[in-house]
mmCIF file of C-alpha atoms in Angstrom:
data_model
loop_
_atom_site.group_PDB
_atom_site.id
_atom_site.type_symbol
_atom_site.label_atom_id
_atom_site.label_comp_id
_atom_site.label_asym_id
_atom_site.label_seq_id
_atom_site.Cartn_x
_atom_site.Cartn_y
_atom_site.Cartn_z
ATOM 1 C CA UNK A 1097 222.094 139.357 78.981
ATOM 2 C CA UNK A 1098 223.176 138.635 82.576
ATOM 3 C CA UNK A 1099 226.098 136.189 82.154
ATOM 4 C CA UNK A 1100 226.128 132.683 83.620
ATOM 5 C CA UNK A 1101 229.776 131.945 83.343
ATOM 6 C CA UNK A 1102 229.763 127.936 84.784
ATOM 7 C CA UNK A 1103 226.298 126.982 83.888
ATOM 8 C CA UNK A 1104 226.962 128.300 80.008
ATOM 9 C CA UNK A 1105 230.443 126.442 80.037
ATOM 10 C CA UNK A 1106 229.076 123.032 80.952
ATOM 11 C CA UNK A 1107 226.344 123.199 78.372
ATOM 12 C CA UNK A 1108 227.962 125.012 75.470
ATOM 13 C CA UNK A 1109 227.956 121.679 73.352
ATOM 14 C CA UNK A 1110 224.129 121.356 73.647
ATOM 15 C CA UNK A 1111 223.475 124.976 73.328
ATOM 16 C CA UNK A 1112 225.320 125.394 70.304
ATOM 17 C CA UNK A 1113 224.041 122.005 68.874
ATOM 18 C CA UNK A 1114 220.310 123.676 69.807
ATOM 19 C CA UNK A 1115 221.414 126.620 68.462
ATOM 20 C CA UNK A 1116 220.100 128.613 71.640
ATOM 21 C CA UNK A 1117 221.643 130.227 74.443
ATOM 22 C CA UNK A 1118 220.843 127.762 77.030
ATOM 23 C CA UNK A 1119 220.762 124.273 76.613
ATOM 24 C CA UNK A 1120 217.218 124.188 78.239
ATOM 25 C CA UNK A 1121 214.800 122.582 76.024
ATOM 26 C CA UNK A 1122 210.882 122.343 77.065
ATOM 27 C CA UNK A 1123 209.145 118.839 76.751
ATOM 28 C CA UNK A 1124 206.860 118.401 73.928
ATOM 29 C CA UNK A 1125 203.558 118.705 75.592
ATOM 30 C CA UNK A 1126 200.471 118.243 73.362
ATOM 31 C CA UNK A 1127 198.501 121.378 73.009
ATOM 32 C CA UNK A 1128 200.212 123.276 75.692
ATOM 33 C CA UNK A 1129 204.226 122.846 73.282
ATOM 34 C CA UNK A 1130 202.302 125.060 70.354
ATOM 35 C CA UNK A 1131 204.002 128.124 68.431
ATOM 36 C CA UNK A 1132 203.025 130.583 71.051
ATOM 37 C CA UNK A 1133 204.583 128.858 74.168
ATOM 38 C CA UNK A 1134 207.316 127.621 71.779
ATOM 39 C CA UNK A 1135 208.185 131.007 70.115
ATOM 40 C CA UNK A 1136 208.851 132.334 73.836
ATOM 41 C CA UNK A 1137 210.999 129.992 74.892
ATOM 42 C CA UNK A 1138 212.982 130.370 71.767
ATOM 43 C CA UNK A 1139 212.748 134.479 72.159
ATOM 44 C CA UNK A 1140 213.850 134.018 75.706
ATOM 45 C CA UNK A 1141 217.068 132.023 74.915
ATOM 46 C CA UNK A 1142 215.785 128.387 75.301
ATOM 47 C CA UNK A 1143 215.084 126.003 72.689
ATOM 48 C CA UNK A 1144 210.933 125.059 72.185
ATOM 49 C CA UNK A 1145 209.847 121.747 70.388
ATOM 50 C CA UNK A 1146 206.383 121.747 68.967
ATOM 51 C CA UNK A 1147 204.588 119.019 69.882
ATOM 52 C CA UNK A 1148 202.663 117.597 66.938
ATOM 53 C CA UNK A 1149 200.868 114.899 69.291
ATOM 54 C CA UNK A 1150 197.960 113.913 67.063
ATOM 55 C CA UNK A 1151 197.868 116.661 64.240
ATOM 56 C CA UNK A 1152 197.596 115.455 60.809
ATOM 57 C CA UNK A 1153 200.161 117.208 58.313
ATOM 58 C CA UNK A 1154 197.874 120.227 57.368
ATOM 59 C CA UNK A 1155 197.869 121.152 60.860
ATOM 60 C CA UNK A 1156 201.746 120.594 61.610
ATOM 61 C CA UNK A 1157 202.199 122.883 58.480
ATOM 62 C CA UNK A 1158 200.138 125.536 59.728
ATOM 63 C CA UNK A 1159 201.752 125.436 63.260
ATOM 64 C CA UNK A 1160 205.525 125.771 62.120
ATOM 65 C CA UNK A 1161 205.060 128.461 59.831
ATOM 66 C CA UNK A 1162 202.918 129.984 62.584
ATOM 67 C CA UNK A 1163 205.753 129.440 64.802
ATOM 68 C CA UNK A 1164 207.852 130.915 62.330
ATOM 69 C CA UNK A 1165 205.782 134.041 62.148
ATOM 70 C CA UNK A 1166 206.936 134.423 65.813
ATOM 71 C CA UNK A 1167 210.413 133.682 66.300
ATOM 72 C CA UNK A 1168 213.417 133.790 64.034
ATOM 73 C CA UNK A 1169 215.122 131.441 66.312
ATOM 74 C CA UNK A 1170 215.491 127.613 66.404
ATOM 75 C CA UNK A 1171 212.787 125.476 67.547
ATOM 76 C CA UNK A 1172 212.464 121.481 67.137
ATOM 77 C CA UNK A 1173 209.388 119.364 66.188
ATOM 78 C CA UNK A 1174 208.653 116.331 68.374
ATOM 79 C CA UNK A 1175 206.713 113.356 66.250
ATOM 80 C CA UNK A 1176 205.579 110.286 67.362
ATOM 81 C CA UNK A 1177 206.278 107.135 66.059
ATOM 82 C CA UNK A 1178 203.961 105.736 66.007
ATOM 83 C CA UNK A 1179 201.786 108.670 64.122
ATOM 84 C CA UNK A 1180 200.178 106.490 60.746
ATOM 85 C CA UNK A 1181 201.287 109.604 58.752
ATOM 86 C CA UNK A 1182 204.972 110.107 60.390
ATOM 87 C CA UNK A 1183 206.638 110.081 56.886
ATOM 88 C CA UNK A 1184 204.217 112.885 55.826
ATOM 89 C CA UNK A 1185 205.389 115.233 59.048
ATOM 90 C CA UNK A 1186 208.617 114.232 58.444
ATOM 91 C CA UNK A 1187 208.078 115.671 54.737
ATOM 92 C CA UNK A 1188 206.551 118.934 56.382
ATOM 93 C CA UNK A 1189 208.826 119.603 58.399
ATOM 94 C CA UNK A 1190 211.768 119.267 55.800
ATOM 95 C CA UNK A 1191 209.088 121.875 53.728
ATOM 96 C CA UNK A 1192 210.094 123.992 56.086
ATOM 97 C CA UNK A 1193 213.856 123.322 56.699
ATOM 98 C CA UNK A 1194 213.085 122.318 60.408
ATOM 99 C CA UNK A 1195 216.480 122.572 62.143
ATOM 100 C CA UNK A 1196 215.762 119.634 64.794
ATOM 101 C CA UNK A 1197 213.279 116.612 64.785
ATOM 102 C CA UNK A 1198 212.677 114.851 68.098
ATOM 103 C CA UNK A 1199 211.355 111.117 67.332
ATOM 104 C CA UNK A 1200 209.603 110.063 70.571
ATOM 105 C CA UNK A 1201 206.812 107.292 71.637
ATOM 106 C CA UNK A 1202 208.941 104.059 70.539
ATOM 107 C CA UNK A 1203 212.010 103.020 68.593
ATOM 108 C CA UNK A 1204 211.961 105.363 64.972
ATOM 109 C CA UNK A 1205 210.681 102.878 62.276
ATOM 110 C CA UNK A 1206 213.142 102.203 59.205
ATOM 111 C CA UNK A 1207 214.034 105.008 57.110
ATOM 112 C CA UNK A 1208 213.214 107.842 59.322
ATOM 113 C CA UNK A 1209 215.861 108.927 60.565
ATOM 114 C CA UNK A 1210 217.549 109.161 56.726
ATOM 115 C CA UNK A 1211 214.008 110.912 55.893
ATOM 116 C CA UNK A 1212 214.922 113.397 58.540
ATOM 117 C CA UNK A 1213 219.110 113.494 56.900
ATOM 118 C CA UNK A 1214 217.967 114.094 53.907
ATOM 119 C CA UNK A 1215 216.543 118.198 54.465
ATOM 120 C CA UNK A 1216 219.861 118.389 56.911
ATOM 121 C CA UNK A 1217 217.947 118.049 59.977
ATOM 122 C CA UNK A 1218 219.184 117.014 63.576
ATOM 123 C CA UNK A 1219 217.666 113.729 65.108
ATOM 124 C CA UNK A 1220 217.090 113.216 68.402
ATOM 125 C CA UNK A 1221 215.656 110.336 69.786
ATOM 126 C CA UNK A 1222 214.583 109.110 73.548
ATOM 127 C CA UNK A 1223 216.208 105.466 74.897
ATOM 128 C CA UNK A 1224 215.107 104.135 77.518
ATOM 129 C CA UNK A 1225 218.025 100.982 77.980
ATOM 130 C CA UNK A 1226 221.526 101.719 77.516
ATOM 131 C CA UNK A 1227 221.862 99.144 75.022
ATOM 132 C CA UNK A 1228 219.163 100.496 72.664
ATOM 133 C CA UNK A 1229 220.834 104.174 73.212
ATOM 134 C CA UNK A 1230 224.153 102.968 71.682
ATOM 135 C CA UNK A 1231 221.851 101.261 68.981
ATOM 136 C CA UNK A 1232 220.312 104.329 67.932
ATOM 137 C CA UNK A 1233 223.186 106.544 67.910
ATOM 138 C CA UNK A 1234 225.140 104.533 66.045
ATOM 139 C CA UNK A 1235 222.221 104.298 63.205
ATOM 140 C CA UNK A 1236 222.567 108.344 63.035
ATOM 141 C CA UNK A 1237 220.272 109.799 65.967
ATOM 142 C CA UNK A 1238 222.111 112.783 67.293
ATOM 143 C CA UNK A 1239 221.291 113.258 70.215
ATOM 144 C CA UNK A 1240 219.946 111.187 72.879
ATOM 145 C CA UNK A 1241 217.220 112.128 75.907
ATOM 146 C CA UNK A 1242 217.174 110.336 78.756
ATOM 147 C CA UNK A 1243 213.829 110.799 80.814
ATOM 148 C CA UNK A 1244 213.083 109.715 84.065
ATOM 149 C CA UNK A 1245 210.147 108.487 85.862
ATOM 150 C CA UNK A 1246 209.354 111.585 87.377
ATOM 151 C CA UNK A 1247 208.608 113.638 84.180
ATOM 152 C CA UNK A 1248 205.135 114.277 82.942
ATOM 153 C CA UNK A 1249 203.014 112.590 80.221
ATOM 154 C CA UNK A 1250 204.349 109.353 78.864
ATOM 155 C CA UNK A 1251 206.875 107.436 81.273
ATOM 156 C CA UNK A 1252 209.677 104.800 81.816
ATOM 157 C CA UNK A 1253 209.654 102.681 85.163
ATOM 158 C CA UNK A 1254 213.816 103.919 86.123
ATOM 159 C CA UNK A 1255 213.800 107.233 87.977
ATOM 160 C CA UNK A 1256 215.983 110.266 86.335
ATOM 161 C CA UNK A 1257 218.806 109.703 88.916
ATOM 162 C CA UNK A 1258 219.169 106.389 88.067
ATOM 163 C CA UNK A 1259 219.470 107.022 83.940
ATOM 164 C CA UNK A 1260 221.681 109.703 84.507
ATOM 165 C CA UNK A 1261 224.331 107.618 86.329
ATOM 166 C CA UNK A 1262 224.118 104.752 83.868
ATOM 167 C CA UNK A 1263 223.931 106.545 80.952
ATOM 168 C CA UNK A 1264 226.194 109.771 81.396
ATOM 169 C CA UNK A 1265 229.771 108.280 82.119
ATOM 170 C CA UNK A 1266 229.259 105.688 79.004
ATOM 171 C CA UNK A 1267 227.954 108.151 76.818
ATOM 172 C CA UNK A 1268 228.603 111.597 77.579
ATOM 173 C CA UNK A 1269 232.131 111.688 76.552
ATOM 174 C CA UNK A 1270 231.265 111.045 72.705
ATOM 175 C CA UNK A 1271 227.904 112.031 72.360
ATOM 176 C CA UNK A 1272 225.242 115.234 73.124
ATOM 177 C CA UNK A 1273 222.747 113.586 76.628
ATOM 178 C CA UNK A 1274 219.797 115.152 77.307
ATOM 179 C CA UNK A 1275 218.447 114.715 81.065
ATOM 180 C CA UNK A 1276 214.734 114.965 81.562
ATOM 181 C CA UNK A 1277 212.288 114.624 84.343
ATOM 182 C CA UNK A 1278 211.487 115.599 87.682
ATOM 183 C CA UNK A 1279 213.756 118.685 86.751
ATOM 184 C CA UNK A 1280 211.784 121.985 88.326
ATOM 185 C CA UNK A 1281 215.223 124.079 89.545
ATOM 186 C CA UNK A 1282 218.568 124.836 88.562
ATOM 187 C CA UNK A 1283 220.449 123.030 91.402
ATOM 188 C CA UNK A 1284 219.352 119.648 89.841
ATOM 189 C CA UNK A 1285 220.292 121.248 86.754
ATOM 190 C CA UNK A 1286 224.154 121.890 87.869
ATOM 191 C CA UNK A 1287 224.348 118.037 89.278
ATOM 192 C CA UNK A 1288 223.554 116.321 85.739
ATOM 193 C CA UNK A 1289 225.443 118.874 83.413
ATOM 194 C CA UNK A 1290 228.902 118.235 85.920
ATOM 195 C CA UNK A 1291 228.181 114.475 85.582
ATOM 196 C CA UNK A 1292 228.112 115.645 81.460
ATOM 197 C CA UNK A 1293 224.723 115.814 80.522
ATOM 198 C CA UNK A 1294 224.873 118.067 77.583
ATOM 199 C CA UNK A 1295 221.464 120.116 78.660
ATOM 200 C CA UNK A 1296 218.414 119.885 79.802
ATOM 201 C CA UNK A 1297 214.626 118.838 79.502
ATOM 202 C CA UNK A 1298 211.776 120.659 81.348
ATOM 203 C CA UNK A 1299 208.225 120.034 80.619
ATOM 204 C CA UNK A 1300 206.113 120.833 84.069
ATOM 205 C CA UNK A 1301 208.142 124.060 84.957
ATOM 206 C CA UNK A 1302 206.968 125.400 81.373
ATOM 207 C CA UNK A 1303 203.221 124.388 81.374
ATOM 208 C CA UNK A 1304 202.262 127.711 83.445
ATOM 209 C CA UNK A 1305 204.121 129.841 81.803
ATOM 210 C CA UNK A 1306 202.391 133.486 81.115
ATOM 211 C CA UNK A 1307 202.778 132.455 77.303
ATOM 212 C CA UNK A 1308 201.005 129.300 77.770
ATOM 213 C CA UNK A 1309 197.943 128.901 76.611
ATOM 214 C CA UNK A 1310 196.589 126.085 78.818
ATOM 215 C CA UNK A 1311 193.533 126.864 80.568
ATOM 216 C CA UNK A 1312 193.236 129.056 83.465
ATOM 217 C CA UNK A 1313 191.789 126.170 85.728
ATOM 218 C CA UNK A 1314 194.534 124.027 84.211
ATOM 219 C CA UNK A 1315 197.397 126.317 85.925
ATOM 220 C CA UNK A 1316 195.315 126.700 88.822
ATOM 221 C CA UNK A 1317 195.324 122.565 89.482
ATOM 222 C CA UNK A 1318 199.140 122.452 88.904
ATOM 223 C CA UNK A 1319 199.398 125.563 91.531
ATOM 224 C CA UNK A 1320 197.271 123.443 94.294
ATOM 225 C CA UNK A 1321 199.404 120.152 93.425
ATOM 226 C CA UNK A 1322 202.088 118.428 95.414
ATOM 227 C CA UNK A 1323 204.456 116.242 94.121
ATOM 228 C CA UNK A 1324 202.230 112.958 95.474
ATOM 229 C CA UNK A 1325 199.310 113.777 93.720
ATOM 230 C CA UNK A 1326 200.996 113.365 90.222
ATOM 231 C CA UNK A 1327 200.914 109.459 90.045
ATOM 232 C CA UNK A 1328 201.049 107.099 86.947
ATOM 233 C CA UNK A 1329 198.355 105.293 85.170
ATOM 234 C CA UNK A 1330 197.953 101.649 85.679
ATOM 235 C CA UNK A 1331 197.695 98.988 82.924
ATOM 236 C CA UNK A 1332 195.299 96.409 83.294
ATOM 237 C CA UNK A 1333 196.072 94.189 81.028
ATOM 238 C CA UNK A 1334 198.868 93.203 80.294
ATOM 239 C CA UNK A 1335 198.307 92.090 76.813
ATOM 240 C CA UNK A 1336 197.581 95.822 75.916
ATOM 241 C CA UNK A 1337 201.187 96.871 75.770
ATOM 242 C CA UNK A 1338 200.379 100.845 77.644
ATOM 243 C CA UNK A 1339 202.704 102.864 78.385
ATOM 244 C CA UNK A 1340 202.155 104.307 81.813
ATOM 245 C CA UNK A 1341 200.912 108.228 82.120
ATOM 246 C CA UNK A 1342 201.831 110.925 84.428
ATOM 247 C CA UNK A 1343 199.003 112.911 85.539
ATOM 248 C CA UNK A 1344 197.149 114.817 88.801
ATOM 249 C CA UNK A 1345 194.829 112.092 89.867
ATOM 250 C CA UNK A 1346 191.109 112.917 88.811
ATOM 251 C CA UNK A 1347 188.177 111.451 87.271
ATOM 252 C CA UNK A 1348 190.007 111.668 84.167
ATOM 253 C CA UNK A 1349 192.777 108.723 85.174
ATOM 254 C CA UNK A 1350 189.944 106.510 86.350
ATOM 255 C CA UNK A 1351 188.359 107.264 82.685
ATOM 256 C CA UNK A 1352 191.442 105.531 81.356
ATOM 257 C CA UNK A 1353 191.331 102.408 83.228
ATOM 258 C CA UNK A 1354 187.688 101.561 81.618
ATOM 259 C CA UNK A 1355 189.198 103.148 78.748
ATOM 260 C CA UNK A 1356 191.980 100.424 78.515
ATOM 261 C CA UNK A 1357 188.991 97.710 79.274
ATOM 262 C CA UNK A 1358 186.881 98.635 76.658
ATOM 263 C CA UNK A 1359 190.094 98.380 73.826
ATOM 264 C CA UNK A 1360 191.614 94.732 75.124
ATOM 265 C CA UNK A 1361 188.276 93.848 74.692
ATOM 266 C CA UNK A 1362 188.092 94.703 71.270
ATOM 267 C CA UNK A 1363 191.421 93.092 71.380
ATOM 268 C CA UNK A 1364 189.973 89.978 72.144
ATOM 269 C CA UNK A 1365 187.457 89.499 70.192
ATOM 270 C CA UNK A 1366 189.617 90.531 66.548
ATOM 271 C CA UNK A 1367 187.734 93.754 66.133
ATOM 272 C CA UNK A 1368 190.966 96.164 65.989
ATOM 273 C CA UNK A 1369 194.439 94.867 65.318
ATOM 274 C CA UNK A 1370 197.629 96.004 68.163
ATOM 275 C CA UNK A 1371 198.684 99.149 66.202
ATOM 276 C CA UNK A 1372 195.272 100.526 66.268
ATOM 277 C CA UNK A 1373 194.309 99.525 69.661
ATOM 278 C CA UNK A 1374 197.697 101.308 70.866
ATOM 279 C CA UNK A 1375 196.405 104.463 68.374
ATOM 280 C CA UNK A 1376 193.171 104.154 70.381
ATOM 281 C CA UNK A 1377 194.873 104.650 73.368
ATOM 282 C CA UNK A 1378 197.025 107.432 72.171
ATOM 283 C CA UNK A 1379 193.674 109.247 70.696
ATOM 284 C CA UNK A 1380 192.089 108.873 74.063
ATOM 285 C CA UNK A 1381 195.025 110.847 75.735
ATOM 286 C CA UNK A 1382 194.913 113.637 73.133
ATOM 287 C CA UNK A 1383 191.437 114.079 73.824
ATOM 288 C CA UNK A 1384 191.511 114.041 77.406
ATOM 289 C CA UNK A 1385 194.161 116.451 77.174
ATOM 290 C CA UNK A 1386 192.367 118.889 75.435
ATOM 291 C CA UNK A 1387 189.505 119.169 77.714
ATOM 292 C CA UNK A 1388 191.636 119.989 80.509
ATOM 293 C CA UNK A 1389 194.163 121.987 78.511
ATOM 294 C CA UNK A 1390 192.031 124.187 76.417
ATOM 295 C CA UNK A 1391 188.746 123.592 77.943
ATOM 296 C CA UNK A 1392 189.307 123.967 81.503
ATOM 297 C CA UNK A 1393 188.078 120.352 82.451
ATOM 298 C CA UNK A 1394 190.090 119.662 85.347
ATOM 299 C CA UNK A 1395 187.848 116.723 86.791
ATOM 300 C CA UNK A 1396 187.315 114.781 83.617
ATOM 301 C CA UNK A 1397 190.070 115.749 81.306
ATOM 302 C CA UNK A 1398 193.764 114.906 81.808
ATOM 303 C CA UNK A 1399 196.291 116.575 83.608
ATOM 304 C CA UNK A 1400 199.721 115.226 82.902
ATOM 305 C CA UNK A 1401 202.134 116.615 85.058
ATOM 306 C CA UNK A 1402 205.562 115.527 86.868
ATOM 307 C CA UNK A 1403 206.771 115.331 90.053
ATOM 308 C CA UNK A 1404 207.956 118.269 90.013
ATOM 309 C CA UNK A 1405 204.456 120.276 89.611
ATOM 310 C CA UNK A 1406 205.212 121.059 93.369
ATOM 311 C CA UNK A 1407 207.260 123.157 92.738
ATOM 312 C CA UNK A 1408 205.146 125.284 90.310
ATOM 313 C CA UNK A 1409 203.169 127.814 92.464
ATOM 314 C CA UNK A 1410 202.407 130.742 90.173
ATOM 315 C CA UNK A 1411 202.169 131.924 86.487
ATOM 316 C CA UNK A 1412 205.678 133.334 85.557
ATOM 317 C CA UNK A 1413 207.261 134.733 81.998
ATOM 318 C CA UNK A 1414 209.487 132.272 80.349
ATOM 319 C CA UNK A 1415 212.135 134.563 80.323
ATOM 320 C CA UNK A 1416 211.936 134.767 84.189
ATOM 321 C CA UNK A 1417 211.672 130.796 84.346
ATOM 322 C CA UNK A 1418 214.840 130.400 82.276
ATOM 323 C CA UNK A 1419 216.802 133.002 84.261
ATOM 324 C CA UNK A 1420 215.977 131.892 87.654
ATOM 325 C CA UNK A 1421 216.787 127.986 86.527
ATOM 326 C CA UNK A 1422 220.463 129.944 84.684
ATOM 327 C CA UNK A 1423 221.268 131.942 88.363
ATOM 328 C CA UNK A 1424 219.993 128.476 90.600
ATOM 329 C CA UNK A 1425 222.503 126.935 88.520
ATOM 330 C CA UNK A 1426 224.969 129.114 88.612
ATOM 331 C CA UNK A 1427 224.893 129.723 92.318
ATOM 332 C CA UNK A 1428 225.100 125.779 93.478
ATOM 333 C CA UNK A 1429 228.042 126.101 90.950
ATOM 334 C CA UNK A 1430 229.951 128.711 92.853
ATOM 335 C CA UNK A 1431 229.306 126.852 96.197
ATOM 336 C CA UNK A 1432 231.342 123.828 94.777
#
């Protein structure tokens, strides 16, 4: 293994809290983050998270010990919180003496984060305030993400640059900081690991990987993409509490507008309660992701991407993704 002497000494915390080589962890990204993309990244030296997304606990099951049947290294499992059966995943993924549990989506409800202590697990949550950050990690999460505006998927309003420099010097010192979004080389990988971000998140960089198994037409749409055409979804009402989506602008985003319409209408007149209207949302994404990830619908499914999908011009091996991200690194590093 080709050695990275500065990069490797600036994330040896994360890496060895990972358990990988690098501390370069790809984004949960529902039904492109399954055990074949996942198991690479692992093989390769990073660390994968399975998204579980929508699956019910059957499913989850089946996709870590698939997983498992690929890789003998460490791998996470991201679950939503807001998923009706999250104490059931959490209860498959201690049947299988998950290492790591990410707990995305909104603030982990009470008791699972000691559900996810009890099988030994690691907890790491996303914040995105200071304030609730220091919350969390004092109630046991071990390890924070921070995840800007530019990243993929499900978003904050405060742009990665700006989390990193408000959460890094207050936290970094005491506790393992993640950095995600926008990230698509290893230059803006050496900036937040010297201001003490403990590793990485990449989601975008990974979605085209050779062991992906989105769509062809999927990859090809990221490959055409500039930075601009990734844009967020707009709420349009504000008493339907969305939270805004990264995606290539298509059909598909307009879909979601009369999507959002159709459930604060619902809303209004008492039909669905606010958890399920936000579930309806959330199963409209899922969908719409899987036409355009495993069907191929690029004009009417969804494309969630980041900023950085500019960057992505061609399908590459994970191994070669990690190592040119590893030698970017390293190089800005000797230029210092």
């Amino acid at each position: 293994m080709t050695s990275y002497s500065k990069t490797s000494a600036l994330m040896r915390r994360g890496a060895e809290f990972l358990g990988s080589d690098y501390a370069i962890l790809c984004g949960a990204m529902s039904w492109v983050s399954e055990r074949h993309l996942v198991s690479a990244i692992s093989n390769a030296g990073g660390f994968g998270v399975i998204a579980c997304g929508a699956m019910t606990p059957d499913l989850l099951d089946a996709e870590i010990a698939g997983t498992r049947a690929l890789t003998g290294k460490p791998f996470g499992v991201n679950l939503i919180t807001m998923h009706p059966q999250l104490f059931d995943l959490i209860a498959v993924c201690g049947k299988h003496r998950v290492g790591h549990v990410v707990l995305a989506g909104g603030i982990p409800p009470k008791g699972s984060v000691e559900a996810i202590k009890a099988f030994d697990a690691k907890v790491v949550v996303f914040a995105p305030t200071l304030a609730l950050a220091k919350k969390l990690l004092r109630s046991g999460a071990d390890a924070l993400v921070i995840e800007g505006m530019e990243a993929g998927g499900h978003i904050g309003p405060v742009a990665t640059s700006v989390l990193a420099q408000e959460f890094l010097p207050e936290l970094a010192e005491d506790h393992l900081v993640f950095v995600a979004g926008g990230i698509g080389r290893g230059e803006a990988m050496a900036g937040y690991l010297e201001m003490g971000a403990a590793g990485v998140q990449l989601g975008t960089r990974f979605a085209c990987a050779k062991e992906s198994i989105a769509h062809l037409a999927f990859k090809q749409a990221f490959f055409r993409a500039s930075a601009r055409d990734a844009v967020a979804s707009v709420q349009v009402d504000p008493r339907l509490p969305v939270i805004p989506v990264r995606a290539l602008k298509n059909k598909g985003t307009e879909e979601f507008t009369a999507k959002q319409r159709e459930v604060a209408q619902l809303l209004d007149e008492g039909k669905v309660e606010m958890g399920e209207a936000q579930l309806r949302i959330e199963h409209y994404w899922a969908g719409a992701l899987r036409r355009a990830v495993i069907d191929g619908d690029v004009e009417n499914g969804s494309l969630m991407a980041g900023q950085s999908v500019g960057m992505v011009k061609a399908e590459e091996p994970v191994a070669d993704i990690l190592a040119a991200l590893m030698a970017e690194s390293e190089a800005a590093l000797a230029r210092r």
